[in-house]
Every structure is written in structure tokens, then in C-alpha cells.
mmCIF file with all atom_site columns, C-alpha atoms in Angstrom:
data_model
loop_
_atom_site.group_PDB
_atom_site.id
_atom_site.type_symbol
_atom_site.label_atom_id
_atom_site.label_alt_id
_atom_site.label_comp_id
_atom_site.label_asym_id
_atom_site.label_entity_id
_atom_site.label_seq_id
_atom_site.pdbx_PDB_ins_code
_atom_site.Cartn_x
_atom_site.Cartn_y
_atom_site.Cartn_z
_atom_site.occupancy
_atom_site.B_iso_or_equiv
_atom_site.pdbx_formal_charge
_atom_site.auth_seq_id
_atom_site.auth_comp_id
_atom_site.auth_asym_id
_atom_site.auth_atom_id
_atom_site.pdbx_PDB_model_num
ATOM 1   C CA . MET A 1 1   ? 0.000   0.000  0.000   1.00 0.00 ? 1   MET A CA 1
ATOM 2   C CA . LEU A 1 2   ? 1.240   3.469  -0.931  1.00 0.00 ? 2   LEU A CA 1
ATOM 3   C CA . GLU A 1 3   ? 2.035   5.545  2.164   1.00 0.00 ? 3   GLU A CA 1
ATOM 4   C CA . LEU A 1 4   ? 4.412   8.240  0.846   1.00 0.00 ? 4   LEU A CA 1
ATOM 5   C CA . LEU A 1 5   ? 4.355   9.999  -2.537  1.00 0.00 ? 5   LEU A CA 1
ATOM 6   C CA . TYR A 1 6   ? 7.043   12.612 -3.173  1.00 0.00 ? 6   TYR A CA 1
ATOM 7   C CA . LEU A 1 7   ? 7.012   14.115 -6.669  1.00 0.00 ? 7   LEU A CA 1
ATOM 8   C CA . ASP A 1 8   ? 8.071   17.657 -5.848  1.00 0.00 ? 8   ASP A CA 1
ATOM 9   C CA . GLY A 1 9   ? 10.194  19.764 -8.215  1.00 0.00 ? 9   GLY A CA 1
ATOM 10  C CA . ASN A 1 10  ? 9.659   17.678 -11.335 1.00 0.00 ? 10  ASN A CA 1
ATOM 11  C CA . GLU A 1 11  ? 7.906   20.207 -13.629 1.00 0.00 ? 11  GLU A CA 1
ATOM 12  C CA . LEU A 1 12  ? 4.840   17.971 -13.717 1.00 0.00 ? 12  LEU A CA 1
ATOM 13  C CA . THR A 1 13  ? 1.899   19.383 -15.671 1.00 0.00 ? 13  THR A CA 1
ATOM 14  C CA . GLY A 1 14  ? -1.822  18.591 -15.873 1.00 0.00 ? 14  GLY A CA 1
ATOM 15  C CA . PHE A 1 15  ? -4.354  18.022 -13.109 1.00 0.00 ? 15  PHE A CA 1
ATOM 16  C CA . ILE A 1 16  ? -3.915  16.294 -9.757  1.00 0.00 ? 16  ILE A CA 1
ATOM 17  C CA . PRO A 1 17  ? -5.539  12.884 -10.363 1.00 0.00 ? 17  PRO A CA 1
ATOM 18  C CA . LYS A 1 18  ? -8.625  12.117 -8.289  1.00 0.00 ? 18  LYS A CA 1
ATOM 19  C CA . SER A 1 19  ? -7.475  8.497  -8.208  1.00 0.00 ? 19  SER A CA 1
ATOM 20  C CA . LEU A 1 20  ? -4.949  9.419  -5.511  1.00 0.00 ? 20  LEU A CA 1
ATOM 21  C CA . SER A 1 21  ? -7.884  9.322  -3.110  1.00 0.00 ? 21  SER A CA 1
ATOM 22  C CA . GLN A 1 22  ? -7.990  5.521  -3.506  1.00 0.00 ? 22  GLN A CA 1
ATOM 23  C CA . HIS A 1 23  ? -4.729  5.141  -1.569  1.00 0.00 ? 23  HIS A CA 1
ATOM 24  C CA . SER A 1 24  ? -6.309  4.982  1.860   1.00 0.00 ? 24  SER A CA 1
ATOM 25  C CA . ARG A 1 25  ? -2.995  4.586  3.715   1.00 0.00 ? 25  ARG A CA 1
ATOM 26  C CA . LEU A 1 26  ? -1.317  7.581  2.095   1.00 0.00 ? 26  LEU A CA 1
ATOM 27  C CA . ALA A 1 27  ? 0.238   9.610  4.921   1.00 0.00 ? 27  ALA A CA 1
ATOM 28  C CA . SER A 1 28  ? 2.322   12.183 3.034   1.00 0.00 ? 28  SER A CA 1
ATOM 29  C CA . LEU A 1 29  ? 1.682   13.708 -0.392  1.00 0.00 ? 29  LEU A CA 1
ATOM 30  C CA . ARG A 1 30  ? 4.239   16.165 -1.770  1.00 0.00 ? 30  ARG A CA 1
ATOM 31  C CA . LEU A 1 31  ? 3.573   17.653 -5.193  1.00 0.00 ? 31  LEU A CA 1
ATOM 32  C CA . PHE A 1 32  ? 5.009   21.124 -4.628  1.00 0.00 ? 32  PHE A CA 1
ATOM 33  C CA . ALA A 1 33  ? 7.100   23.165 -7.099  1.00 0.00 ? 33  ALA A CA 1
ATOM 34  C CA . ASN A 1 34  ? 5.636   21.686 -10.242 1.00 0.00 ? 34  ASN A CA 1
ATOM 35  C CA . LYS A 1 35  ? 3.374   23.146 -12.943 1.00 0.00 ? 35  LYS A CA 1
ATOM 36  C CA . LEU A 1 36  ? 0.178   21.398 -11.932 1.00 0.00 ? 36  LEU A CA 1
ATOM 37  C CA . SER A 1 37  ? -3.032  23.242 -12.821 1.00 0.00 ? 37  SER A CA 1
ATOM 38  C CA . GLY A 1 38  ? -6.771  22.887 -12.393 1.00 0.00 ? 38  GLY A CA 1
ATOM 39  C CA . PRO A 1 39  ? -8.705  22.308 -9.187  1.00 0.00 ? 39  PRO A CA 1
ATOM 40  C CA . LEU A 1 40  ? -7.764  20.944 -5.802  1.00 0.00 ? 40  LEU A CA 1
ATOM 41  C CA . PRO A 1 41  ? -9.534  17.550 -5.873  1.00 0.00 ? 41  PRO A CA 1
ATOM 42  C CA . SER A 1 42  ? -12.250 17.372 -3.236  1.00 0.00 ? 42  SER A CA 1
ATOM 43  C CA . ALA A 1 43  ? -11.763 13.579 -3.261  1.00 0.00 ? 43  ALA A CA 1
ATOM 44  C CA . LEU A 1 44  ? -8.474  14.021 -1.383  1.00 0.00 ? 44  LEU A CA 1
ATOM 45  C CA . GLY A 1 45  ? -10.684 14.594 1.653   1.00 0.00 ? 45  GLY A CA 1
ATOM 46  C CA . ASN A 1 46  ? -11.139 10.810 1.765   1.00 0.00 ? 46  ASN A CA 1
ATOM 47  C CA . LEU A 1 47  ? -7.474  10.260 2.709   1.00 0.00 ? 47  LEU A CA 1
ATOM 48  C CA . LYS A 1 48  ? -8.068  9.678  6.416   1.00 0.00 ? 48  LYS A CA 1
ATOM 49  C CA . SER A 1 49  ? -4.416  8.783  7.098   1.00 0.00 ? 49  SER A CA 1
ATOM 50  C CA . LEU A 1 50  ? -2.933  11.887 5.463   1.00 0.00 ? 50  LEU A CA 1
ATOM 51  C CA . ASP A 1 51  ? -0.868  14.026 7.826   1.00 0.00 ? 51  ASP A CA 1
ATOM 52  C CA . HIS A 1 52  ? 1.159   16.099 5.333   1.00 0.00 ? 52  HIS A CA 1
ATOM 53  C CA . LEU A 1 53  ? -0.168  17.715 2.141   1.00 0.00 ? 53  LEU A CA 1
ATOM 54  C CA . SER A 1 54  ? 2.204   19.904 0.088   1.00 0.00 ? 54  SER A CA 1
ATOM 55  C CA . LEU A 1 55  ? 0.720   21.417 -3.061  1.00 0.00 ? 55  LEU A CA 1
ATOM 56  C CA . GLU A 1 56  ? 2.475   24.796 -2.925  1.00 0.00 ? 56  GLU A CA 1
ATOM 57  C CA . TYR A 1 57  ? 4.020   26.644 -5.858  1.00 0.00 ? 57  TYR A CA 1
ATOM 58  C CA . ASN A 1 58  ? 1.981   25.226 -8.679  1.00 0.00 ? 58  ASN A CA 1
ATOM 59  C CA . LEU A 1 59  ? -0.688  26.779 -10.937 1.00 0.00 ? 59  LEU A CA 1
ATOM 60  C CA . LEU A 1 60  ? -3.711  25.413 -9.067  1.00 0.00 ? 60  LEU A CA 1
ATOM 61  C CA . SER A 1 61  ? -6.758  27.631 -9.479  1.00 0.00 ? 61  SER A CA 1
ATOM 62  C CA . SER A 1 62  ? -9.815  26.423 -7.578  1.00 0.00 ? 62  SER A CA 1
ATOM 63  C CA . THR A 1 63  ? -11.253 26.979 -4.145  1.00 0.00 ? 63  THR A CA 1
ATOM 64  C CA . ILE A 1 64  ? -10.092 25.066 -1.071  1.00 0.00 ? 64  ILE A CA 1
ATOM 65  C CA . PRO A 1 65  ? -12.587 22.163 -0.973  1.00 0.00 ? 65  PRO A CA 1
ATOM 66  C CA . PRO A 1 66  ? -14.821 22.072 2.114   1.00 0.00 ? 66  PRO A CA 1
ATOM 67  C CA . GLU A 1 67  ? -14.720 18.279 1.724   1.00 0.00 ? 67  GLU A CA 1
ATOM 68  C CA . TRP A 1 68  ? -11.168 18.375 3.047   1.00 0.00 ? 68  TRP A CA 1
ATOM 69  C CA . ASN A 1 69  ? -12.723 18.468 6.514   1.00 0.00 ? 69  ASN A CA 1
ATOM 70  C CA . GLY A 1 70  ? -12.322 14.671 6.337   1.00 0.00 ? 70  GLY A CA 1
ATOM 71  C CA . LEU A 1 71  ? -8.540  15.055 6.707   1.00 0.00 ? 71  LEU A CA 1
ATOM 72  C CA . THR A 1 72  ? -8.784  14.697 10.468  1.00 0.00 ? 72  THR A CA 1
ATOM 73  C CA . HIS A 1 73  ? -5.141  13.594 10.917  1.00 0.00 ? 73  HIS A CA 1
ATOM 74  C CA . LEU A 1 74  ? -3.690  16.361 8.759   1.00 0.00 ? 74  LEU A CA 1
ATOM 75  C CA . ALA A 1 75  ? -0.940  18.286 10.562  1.00 0.00 ? 75  ALA A CA 1
ATOM 76  C CA . GLU A 1 76  ? 0.540   20.322 7.706   1.00 0.00 ? 76  GLU A CA 1
ATOM 77  C CA . LEU A 1 77  ? -1.390  21.910 4.825   1.00 0.00 ? 77  LEU A CA 1
ATOM 78  C CA . TYR A 1 78  ? 0.650   23.881 2.297   1.00 0.00 ? 78  TYR A CA 1
ATOM 79  C CA . VAL A 1 79  ? -1.186  25.483 -0.630  1.00 0.00 ? 79  VAL A CA 1
ATOM 80  C CA . GLN A 1 80  ? 0.691   28.783 -0.915  1.00 0.00 ? 80  GLN A CA 1
ATOM 81  C CA . GLY A 1 81  ? 1.907   30.262 -4.182  1.00 0.00 ? 81  GLY A CA 1
ATOM 82  C CA . ASN A 1 82  ? -0.970  29.110 -6.374  1.00 0.00 ? 82  ASN A CA 1
ATOM 83  C CA . GLN A 1 83  ? -3.955  30.917 -7.894  1.00 0.00 ? 83  GLN A CA 1
ATOM 84  C CA . LEU A 1 84  ? -6.573  29.748 -5.416  1.00 0.00 ? 84  LEU A CA 1
ATOM 85  C CA . THR A 1 85  ? -9.794  31.746 -5.153  1.00 0.00 ? 85  THR A CA 1
ATOM 86  C CA . GLY A 1 86  ? -12.909 31.828 -2.969  1.00 0.00 ? 86  GLY A CA 1
ATOM 87  C CA . VAL A 1 87  ? -13.126 31.815 0.795   1.00 0.00 ? 87  VAL A CA 1
ATOM 88  C CA . ILE A 1 88  ? -11.237 29.850 3.410   1.00 0.00 ? 88  ILE A CA 1
ATOM 89  C CA . PRO A 1 89  ? -13.889 27.215 4.187   1.00 0.00 ? 89  PRO A CA 1
ATOM 90  C CA . THR A 1 90  ? -15.340 27.185 7.681   1.00 0.00 ? 90  THR A CA 1
ATOM 91  C CA . GLN A 1 91  ? -14.888 23.394 7.622   1.00 0.00 ? 91  GLN A CA 1
ATOM 92  C CA . LEU A 1 92  ? -11.163 24.017 8.063   1.00 0.00 ? 92  LEU A CA 1
ATOM 93  C CA . GLY A 1 93  ? -11.955 24.343 11.758  1.00 0.00 ? 93  GLY A CA 1
ATOM 94  C CA . GLN A 1 94  ? -12.635 20.585 11.871  1.00 0.00 ? 94  GLN A CA 1
ATOM 95  C CA . LEU A 1 95  ? -8.988  19.703 11.162  1.00 0.00 ? 95  LEU A CA 1
ATOM 96  C CA . SER A 1 96  ? -8.220  19.192 14.838  1.00 0.00 ? 96  SER A CA 1
ATOM 97  C CA . ASP A 1 97  ? -4.624  17.957 14.297  1.00 0.00 ? 97  ASP A CA 1
ATOM 98  C CA . LEU A 1 98  ? -3.587  20.868 12.053  1.00 0.00 ? 98  LEU A CA 1
ATOM 99  C CA . LYS A 1 99  ? -0.326  22.521 13.137  1.00 0.00 ? 99  LYS A CA 1
ATOM 100 C CA . GLU A 1 100 ? 0.577   24.513 10.022  1.00 0.00 ? 100 GLU A CA 1
ATOM 101 C CA . PHE A 1 101 ? -1.646  26.192 7.438   1.00 0.00 ? 101 PHE A CA 1
ATOM 102 C CA . ARG A 1 102 ? 0.149   28.110 4.714   1.00 0.00 ? 102 ARG A CA 1
ATOM 103 C CA . ALA A 1 103 ? -2.069  29.711 2.072   1.00 0.00 ? 103 ALA A CA 1
ATOM 104 C CA . HIS A 1 104 ? -0.220  32.944 1.337   1.00 0.00 ? 104 HIS A CA 1
ATOM 105 C CA . ASN A 1 105 ? 0.258   34.379 -2.167  1.00 0.00 ? 105 ASN A CA 1
ATOM 106 C CA . ASN A 1 106 ? -3.091  33.323 -3.614  1.00 0.00 ? 106 ASN A CA 1
ATOM 107 C CA . ASN A 1 107 ? -6.341  35.132 -4.461  1.00 0.00 ? 107 ASN A CA 1
ATOM 108 C CA . LEU A 1 108 ? -8.417  34.018 -1.488  1.00 0.00 ? 108 LEU A CA 1
ATOM 109 C CA . SER A 1 109 ? -11.210 36.392 -0.449  1.00 0.00 ? 109 SER A CA 1
ATOM 110 C CA . GLY A 1 110 ? -13.740 36.913 2.325   1.00 0.00 ? 110 GLY A CA 1
ATOM 111 C CA . PRO A 1 111 ? -13.004 36.913 6.048   1.00 0.00 ? 111 PRO A CA 1
ATOM 112 C CA . ILE A 1 112 ? -10.724 34.694 8.078   1.00 0.00 ? 112 ILE A CA 1
ATOM 113 C CA . PRO A 1 113 ? -13.342 32.279 9.454   1.00 0.00 ? 113 PRO A CA 1
ATOM 114 C CA . THR A 1 114 ? -13.965 32.303 13.187  1.00 0.00 ? 114 THR A CA 1
ATOM 115 C CA . GLU A 1 115 ? -13.708 28.494 13.093  1.00 0.00 ? 115 GLU A CA 1
ATOM 116 C CA . VAL A 1 116 ? -9.926  28.880 12.849  1.00 0.00 ? 116 VAL A CA 1
ATOM 117 C CA . GLY A 1 117 ? -10.135 29.375 16.602  1.00 0.00 ? 117 GLY A CA 1
ATOM 118 C CA . LYS A 1 118 ? -10.964 25.663 16.957  1.00 0.00 ? 118 LYS A CA 1
ATOM 119 C CA . LEU A 1 119 ? -7.545  24.627 15.633  1.00 0.00 ? 119 LEU A CA 1
ATOM 120 C CA . TYR A 1 120 ? -6.059  24.278 19.107  1.00 0.00 ? 120 TYR A CA 1
ATOM 121 C CA . ARG A 1 121 ? -2.833  22.652 17.886  1.00 0.00 ? 121 ARG A CA 1
ATOM 122 C CA . LEU A 1 122 ? -2.138  25.336 15.259  1.00 0.00 ? 122 LEU A CA 1
ATOM 123 C CA . GLU A 1 123 ? 1.386   26.758 15.451  1.00 0.00 ? 123 GLU A CA 1
ATOM 124 C CA . TYR A 1 124 ? 1.778   28.505 12.075  1.00 0.00 ? 124 TYR A CA 1
ATOM 125 C CA . LEU A 1 125 ? -0.868  30.470 10.158  1.00 0.00 ? 125 LEU A CA 1
ATOM 126 C CA . SER A 1 126 ? 0.123   32.380 7.027   1.00 0.00 ? 126 SER A CA 1
ATOM 127 C CA . VAL A 1 127 ? -2.555  33.922 4.792   1.00 0.00 ? 127 VAL A CA 1
ATOM 128 C CA . GLU A 1 128 ? -0.674  37.051 3.701   1.00 0.00 ? 128 GLU A CA 1
ATOM 129 C CA . ASN A 1 129 ? -0.934  38.485 0.179   1.00 0.00 ? 129 ASN A CA 1
ATOM 130 C CA . ASN A 1 130 ? -4.479  37.429 -0.640  1.00 0.00 ? 130 ASN A CA 1
ATOM 131 C CA . ARG A 1 131 ? -7.716  39.423 -0.873  1.00 0.00 ? 131 ARG A CA 1
ATOM 132 C CA . LEU A 1 132 ? -9.025  38.646 2.585   1.00 0.00 ? 132 LEU A CA 1
ATOM 133 C CA . LYS A 1 133 ? -11.096 41.303 4.323   1.00 0.00 ? 133 LYS A CA 1
ATOM 134 C CA . GLY A 1 134 ? -12.899 42.009 7.577   1.00 0.00 ? 134 GLY A CA 1
ATOM 135 C CA . THR A 1 135 ? -11.449 41.963 11.068  1.00 0.00 ? 135 THR A CA 1
ATOM 136 C CA . LEU A 1 136 ? -9.113  39.478 12.688  1.00 0.00 ? 136 LEU A CA 1
ATOM 137 C CA . PRO A 1 137 ? -11.423 37.101 14.567  1.00 0.00 ? 137 PRO A CA 1
ATOM 138 C CA . SER A 1 138 ? -11.084 37.242 18.332  1.00 0.00 ? 138 SER A CA 1
ATOM 139 C CA . GLN A 1 139 ? -11.269 33.424 18.395  1.00 0.00 ? 139 GLN A CA 1
ATOM 140 C CA . ILE A 1 140 ? -7.600  33.342 17.355  1.00 0.00 ? 140 ILE A CA 1
ATOM 141 C CA . ALA A 1 141 ? -6.895  34.107 21.020  1.00 0.00 ? 141 ALA A CA 1
ATOM 142 C CA . GLU A 1 142 ? -7.843  30.461 21.718  1.00 0.00 ? 142 GLU A CA 1
ATOM 143 C CA . LEU A 1 143 ? -4.754  29.245 19.826  1.00 0.00 ? 143 LEU A CA 1
ATOM 144 C CA . GLU A 1 144 ? -2.315  28.965 22.716  1.00 0.00 ? 144 GLU A CA 1
ATOM 145 C CA . LYS A 1 145 ? 0.334   27.161 20.625  1.00 0.00 ? 145 LYS A CA 1
ATOM 146 C CA . LEU A 1 146 ? 0.367   29.712 17.795  1.00 0.00 ? 146 LEU A CA 1
ATOM 147 C CA . SER A 1 147 ? 3.914   30.975 17.206  1.00 0.00 ? 147 SER A CA 1
ATOM 148 C CA . THR A 1 148 ? 3.571   32.602 13.755  1.00 0.00 ? 148 THR A CA 1
ATOM 149 C CA . LEU A 1 149 ? 0.671   34.679 12.402  1.00 0.00 ? 149 LEU A CA 1
ATOM 150 C CA . ARG A 1 150 ? 1.078   36.428 9.043   1.00 0.00 ? 150 ARG A CA 1
ATOM 151 C CA . ILE A 1 151 ? -1.940  38.374 7.712   1.00 0.00 ? 151 ILE A CA 1
ATOM 152 C CA . GLY A 1 152 ? -0.395  41.309 5.792   1.00 0.00 ? 152 GLY A CA 1
ATOM 153 C CA . GLY A 1 153 ? -1.149  42.156 2.179   1.00 0.00 ? 153 GLY A CA 1
ATOM 154 C CA . ASN A 1 154 ? -4.916  41.816 2.640   1.00 0.00 ? 154 ASN A CA 1
ATOM 155 C CA . VAL A 1 155 ? -7.724  44.210 3.582   1.00 0.00 ? 155 VAL A CA 1
ATOM 156 C CA . ILE A 1 156 ? -7.984  43.116 7.201   1.00 0.00 ? 156 ILE A CA 1
ATOM 157 C CA . THR A 1 157 ? -8.959  46.131 9.278   1.00 0.00 ? 157 THR A CA 1
ATOM 158 C CA . GLY A 1 158 ? -9.825  47.252 12.797  1.00 0.00 ? 158 GLY A CA 1
ATOM 159 C CA . LEU A 1 159 ? -8.175  46.805 16.158  1.00 0.00 ? 159 LEU A CA 1
ATOM 160 C CA . VAL A 1 160 ? -6.432  43.583 17.139  1.00 0.00 ? 160 VAL A CA 1
ATOM 161 C CA . HIS A 1 161 ? -8.160  42.273 20.265  1.00 0.00 ? 161 HIS A CA 1
ATOM 162 C CA . ASP A 1 162 ? -6.237  42.447 23.545  1.00 0.00 ? 162 ASP A CA 1
ATOM 163 C CA . GLU A 1 163 ? -6.826  38.711 23.972  1.00 0.00 ? 163 GLU A CA 1
ATOM 164 C CA . ILE A 1 164 ? -4.874  38.019 20.779  1.00 0.00 ? 164 ILE A CA 1
ATOM 165 C CA . CYS A 1 165 ? -2.051  40.288 21.947  1.00 0.00 ? 165 CYS A CA 1
ATOM 166 C CA . GLU A 1 166 ? -1.879  38.228 25.138  1.00 0.00 ? 166 GLU A CA 1
ATOM 167 C CA . LEU A 1 167 ? -0.597  35.347 22.990  1.00 0.00 ? 167 LEU A CA 1
ATOM 168 C CA . THR A 1 168 ? 2.679   37.238 22.562  1.00 0.00 ? 168 THR A CA 1
ATOM 169 C CA . LYS A 1 169 ? 3.329   36.498 26.233  1.00 0.00 ? 169 LYS A CA 1
ATOM 170 C CA . VAL A 1 170 ? 2.626   32.779 25.751  1.00 0.00 ? 170 VAL A CA 1
ATOM 171 C CA . SER A 1 171 ? 3.636   31.538 22.305  1.00 0.00 ? 171 SER A CA 1
ATOM 172 C CA . LEU A 1 172 ? 3.272   34.135 19.526  1.00 0.00 ? 172 LEU A CA 1
ATOM 173 C CA . LYS A 1 173 ? 6.754   35.182 18.385  1.00 0.00 ? 173 LYS A CA 1
ATOM 174 C CA . GLU A 1 174 ? 6.057   36.412 14.835  1.00 0.00 ? 174 GLU A CA 1
ATOM 175 C CA . PHE A 1 175 ? 2.982   38.528 14.024  1.00 0.00 ? 175 PHE A CA 1
ATOM 176 C CA . SER A 1 176 ? 2.908   40.593 10.819  1.00 0.00 ? 176 SER A CA 1
ATOM 177 C CA . ALA A 1 177 ? 0.063   42.756 9.516   1.00 0.00 ? 177 ALA A CA 1
ATOM 178 C CA . ASP A 1 178 ? -0.681  45.935 7.535   1.00 0.00 ? 178 ASP A CA 1
ATOM 179 C CA . CYS A 1 179 ? -0.076  48.226 10.508  1.00 0.00 ? 179 CYS A CA 1
ATOM 180 C CA . LYS A 1 180 ? 2.505   50.583 8.981   1.00 0.00 ? 180 LYS A CA 1
ATOM 181 C CA . GLY A 1 181 ? 1.983   54.282 8.340   1.00 0.00 ? 181 GLY A CA 1
ATOM 182 C CA . ILE A 1 182 ? -0.115  57.144 9.689   1.00 0.00 ? 182 ILE A CA 1
ATOM 183 C CA . ARG A 1 183 ? -3.440  55.497 8.829   1.00 0.00 ? 183 ARG A CA 1
ATOM 184 C CA . PRO A 1 184 ? -2.816  51.755 8.840   1.00 0.00 ? 184 PRO A CA 1
ATOM 185 C CA . ASP A 1 185 ? -5.482  49.246 7.833   1.00 0.00 ? 185 ASP A CA 1
ATOM 186 C CA . ILE A 1 186 ? -5.194  47.509 11.161  1.00 0.00 ? 186 ILE A CA 1
ATOM 187 C CA . ILE A 1 187 ? -4.270  48.771 14.625  1.00 0.00 ? 187 ILE A CA 1
ATOM 188 C CA . CYS A 1 188 ? -1.893  46.198 16.039  1.00 0.00 ? 188 CYS A CA 1
ATOM 189 C CA . PRO A 1 189 ? -0.091  47.125 19.260  1.00 0.00 ? 189 PRO A CA 1
ATOM 190 C CA . CYS A 1 190 ? 1.551   43.707 19.502  1.00 0.00 ? 190 CYS A CA 1
ATOM 191 C CA . CYS A 1 191 ? 2.690   43.048 15.911  1.00 0.00 ? 191 CYS A CA 1
ATOM 192 C CA . THR A 1 192 ? 6.354   42.201 15.521  1.00 0.00 ? 192 THR A CA 1
ATOM 193 C CA . GLU A 1 193 ? 6.349   43.412 11.898  1.00 0.00 ? 193 GLU A CA 1
ATOM 194 C CA . CYS A 1 194 ? 4.255   46.105 10.240  1.00 0.00 ? 194 CYS A CA 1
ATOM 195 C CA . ILE A 1 195 ? 4.176   46.066 6.444   1.00 0.00 ? 195 ILE A CA 1
#
């Protein structure tokens, strides 16, 4: 049974085959730094054993499938550097083992869902350089293991909640946002980097 599939950096083209979802014991799938295009297959949500999914730096151009909520053992989800659109699905909050979510440098829109606050094991969250808008949800204050939070290059506005700033005393070491200038998009008294 296939458990590991590493095909990164091979200039592969075409779509990600849905048939990969038939490998029920697949634990790690690395297809990053290729030229893959088309949608993120929703069928990958059937890979119950998957703990690492690397699809970054391709030409993928769909939404993040809500059906990926079935990836309950997933610890690392890397989809940055593609052409992904649509919202971050609220179902992402069901990935209880998720430690890293990297979705920067895409075209994602809408708010950061409040359900992100249910990802209690999350250590790294990077959604910078998208088209996200709204305020930073206060539920992020629930993420007591979060060490990196990168939200700059979006249209996230308002005041960062004091509860989120309290994380800088516990775990949060890197926090970047659009807080630079006389009239910044976001008021962030605890950011470590203003862009």
C-alpha cells in the first residue's frame, strides 16, 4: 500500500488525479514546485491517514474544498503560491490535528473564518498576500500554541483584540500585519512586523 508519494520539483503538468484518493494509507503527499493546474480535488478529503499535504508553488486555481474536513489527521497543509480563489472554508476548523496552514500568495477572499479558533494545535498560520477582508477574529486568542501569524497584504482592518495580543506572552513570536503608516489598515499594538 502506498504511504508516501514525493514528486516535488519535477515540472509535472496537468491536473492532480482524483485516483490518488484511492490510496487509503497515504500519509504524506508532496507535489510542490511543479506546474500542476486545475482544481484541488475534493476527493483528497477521503485520505483519512494523510498528515502532510504539500501542493504549494503550482498553478492550481480552484477553491479550497470544504470536503477536506475529512482530513482529520492532517498536521501540515501547504497550498501557498498558487492561484486559489474563494473563501477559506469554515470546515477548516474541523482539522483538529492541524499545526501549520500556509495559504499565502493566492487570491483568497472573504473573512478569516472564526472556526480557525478551533484549531487548538495550530502553530503557524500564514494567509498574507491574498484578498481577505474584515477583522481578525477574536477566536484566534484560543490558539495557545500559535507561534507565527502572518496576515499582511490583505484588507484586514480594525483593532487587534487584547486577547490576541496576550498570545505574545505565551507563544506568539512572529505577528505581521498591515499596521505601517499614519493610517494603517489595522491597529496592532503587539505586531512584531508592520508592512
